[in-house]
């Protein structure tokens, strides 16, 4: 359906454009225009550099030796519908030199500029029609960031000049149709020319033998924010806090090693911009899910400089983490960009070719198809968009050394023309790519569009964030009594979701908390969100927290409430780290970090979000970190806790015992009817006798057997231990009713009625 025009302002969609970009009809007043755009003199005052034809490959700005042995930089930009492209060079005083890229090969504008060396600041101006009604939004007054820029100098502050339209036009309903002629160059960051990669194949020195290459089954993921993790760490030098170098510091890596995690999952580190509505409220985008440069490490996290130094600093961080045996996974946002909807700024792709990069509304191309909730959606079906994403992914693997990716709103990337399609071009290209199919790939398996919830649907190459695990475990421990069958599936690897097409239990990334939502401590301290500091009237953030405040909202001095909350934290962490699948922890949860009940701290770049390292020295919280370390060690030591294949639930081996058995409190195996009833007490027996896997020498893997007991009741009870055929005795290894992590505990004979504390989890090792 076409947009209804304002009287006298907009006319028929098929009318020709005027030279000023407006359609026939009553002339619209225009803002004060900047002087006409003309090539500026050479910044150094010398001759304007010539432009040689250069090459359309590779895209971006690449310094190398050109014809005749002359050093310079090749610039190449895909801009399919553009009429002309200028590359703009800036000196340290901001003076600009514009040179046309006259060569056009397969919609790529390119040219070689002799003498342009690494460290040069640059951007593009792209000429074309201004016709928002058909999706054309070219505006050469706006300096555009190269989508392939590998380093960015400066920060987007979003004054009115960076908008392709007149942002503050009096008639807001038509503001996006009025072209703004003011020059944006003084107000936007610039790309930086870098030296080329080491080898002709595009690789740096990332030998696979030097990567940790942790198998999925052995992985324990730790989600962290580069800035928030390091800003308050007393062992990191102050000048390095909040930076890649800070995360590389031994004080940071030593903590990760003590915990035993095998991978860090970094919240977005692609160059991003802050949203206008946040800047107007004096806030900033803290999480970084607002990307604008898919090849550039975010300059704000660099201690060493922003003229290319951030690239070396990022690589140094990766090397330090690899040396500690820790993989680096990136949370990447390829589903949308920081340019938002038609009212957003013109920073890069919109000004290069709006119709070529974004999904536009089929019946009104002035608007955007928004499957992300962020105003726009990248048009991944388009070959050049797909190339941008896959080139970026390969770059981060081959040249920056990362080991995998978590894809934000991955269902948006899997859409073909409209619907989510697991045979989509994006998924097909990833599956056959010789670089990308070898790294860790994690999907956030949903978006906000129709049919966007796709948990369990991604193909075998992928793992997924399993929000059904999160919800079920939260419900169980808050006393919402989910049906036992659902809890059983989540604890044992979610075979109901993933046991198809060759998928394995590690397809499920299990988590109880993530960056989005309550911290673990807040999950047991608040039932309502407290987001007033975000400036949105507490309307932002979910109301479906599935939390329990243990009887008091917020912080309290009541010792009984505090003790119960600590026990609940131990219960949640124990359940997470002993469940089959890949556990994901969130930075600070192991030491009781709180956000004061804020469940949407995306704009809180301060103490609300930063990890409070003083908690490690607080006796009340130190034991929690010790428990996490112990549980991670248990996982690493016992393959039955990190199986490569799903349990069968059928009798195995000579003893004829199940590899996975479920018991109710009477010490008897559960019946079919028991599975469909709500439950607050459950016993899960994991047999180590017949694990269906072999070691590196082909020998069968054998392990201890364990009994995990979970009780979410407010009162203590009794659990009769399984009979002697399952184990002659049972030794307590973990007991969350106590804050002590010492073991071994007592050994109880088979068939013994075991006192089971209220709201507690016990792990017992079965003695043969």
mmCIF file of C-alpha atoms in Angstrom, residues 63 113 115 164 171 222 255 329 338 347 440 476 526 539 557 618 620 651 656 666 696 721 761:
data_model
loop_
_atom_site.group_PDB
_atom_site.id
_atom_site.type_symbol
_atom_site.label_atom_id
_atom_site.label_comp_id
_atom_site.label_asym_id
_atom_site.label_seq_id
_atom_site.Cartn_x
_atom_site.Cartn_y
_atom_site.Cartn_z
ATOM 1 C CA UNK A 63 47.726 -0.638 0.042
ATOM 2 C CA UNK A 113 45.836 6.263 -6.118
ATOM 3 C CA UNK A 115 51.286 7.634 -3.041
ATOM 4 C CA UNK A 164 20.613 12.322 4.252
ATOM 5 C CA UNK A 171 6.566 18.284 8.912
ATOM 6 C CA UNK A 222 31.818 -17.197 29.004
ATOM 7 C CA UNK A 255 40.593 -15.298 36.152
ATOM 8 C CA UNK A 329 33.983 -16.040 19.669
ATOM 9 C CA UNK A 338 23.105 1.550 12.726
ATOM 10 C CA UNK A 347 26.405 6.694 7.459
ATOM 11 C CA UNK A 440 32.110 -22.486 15.752
ATOM 12 C CA UNK A 476 11.731 -25.155 38.067
ATOM 13 C CA UNK A 526 13.776 -9.094 41.685
ATOM 14 C CA UNK A 539 8.675 0.454 29.336
ATOM 15 C CA UNK A 557 19.642 -7.232 55.094
ATOM 16 C CA UNK A 618 33.810 -10.416 49.829
ATOM 17 C CA UNK A 620 29.766 -13.669 51.128
ATOM 18 C CA UNK A 651 19.126 -50.886 28.567
ATOM 19 C CA UNK A 656 20.991 -54.276 31.162
ATOM 20 C CA UNK A 666 10.551 -43.195 46.260
ATOM 21 C CA UNK A 696 41.793 -40.990 20.219
ATOM 22 C CA UNK A 721 18.568 -43.896 46.555
ATOM 23 C CA UNK A 761 20.772 -29.797 44.184
#
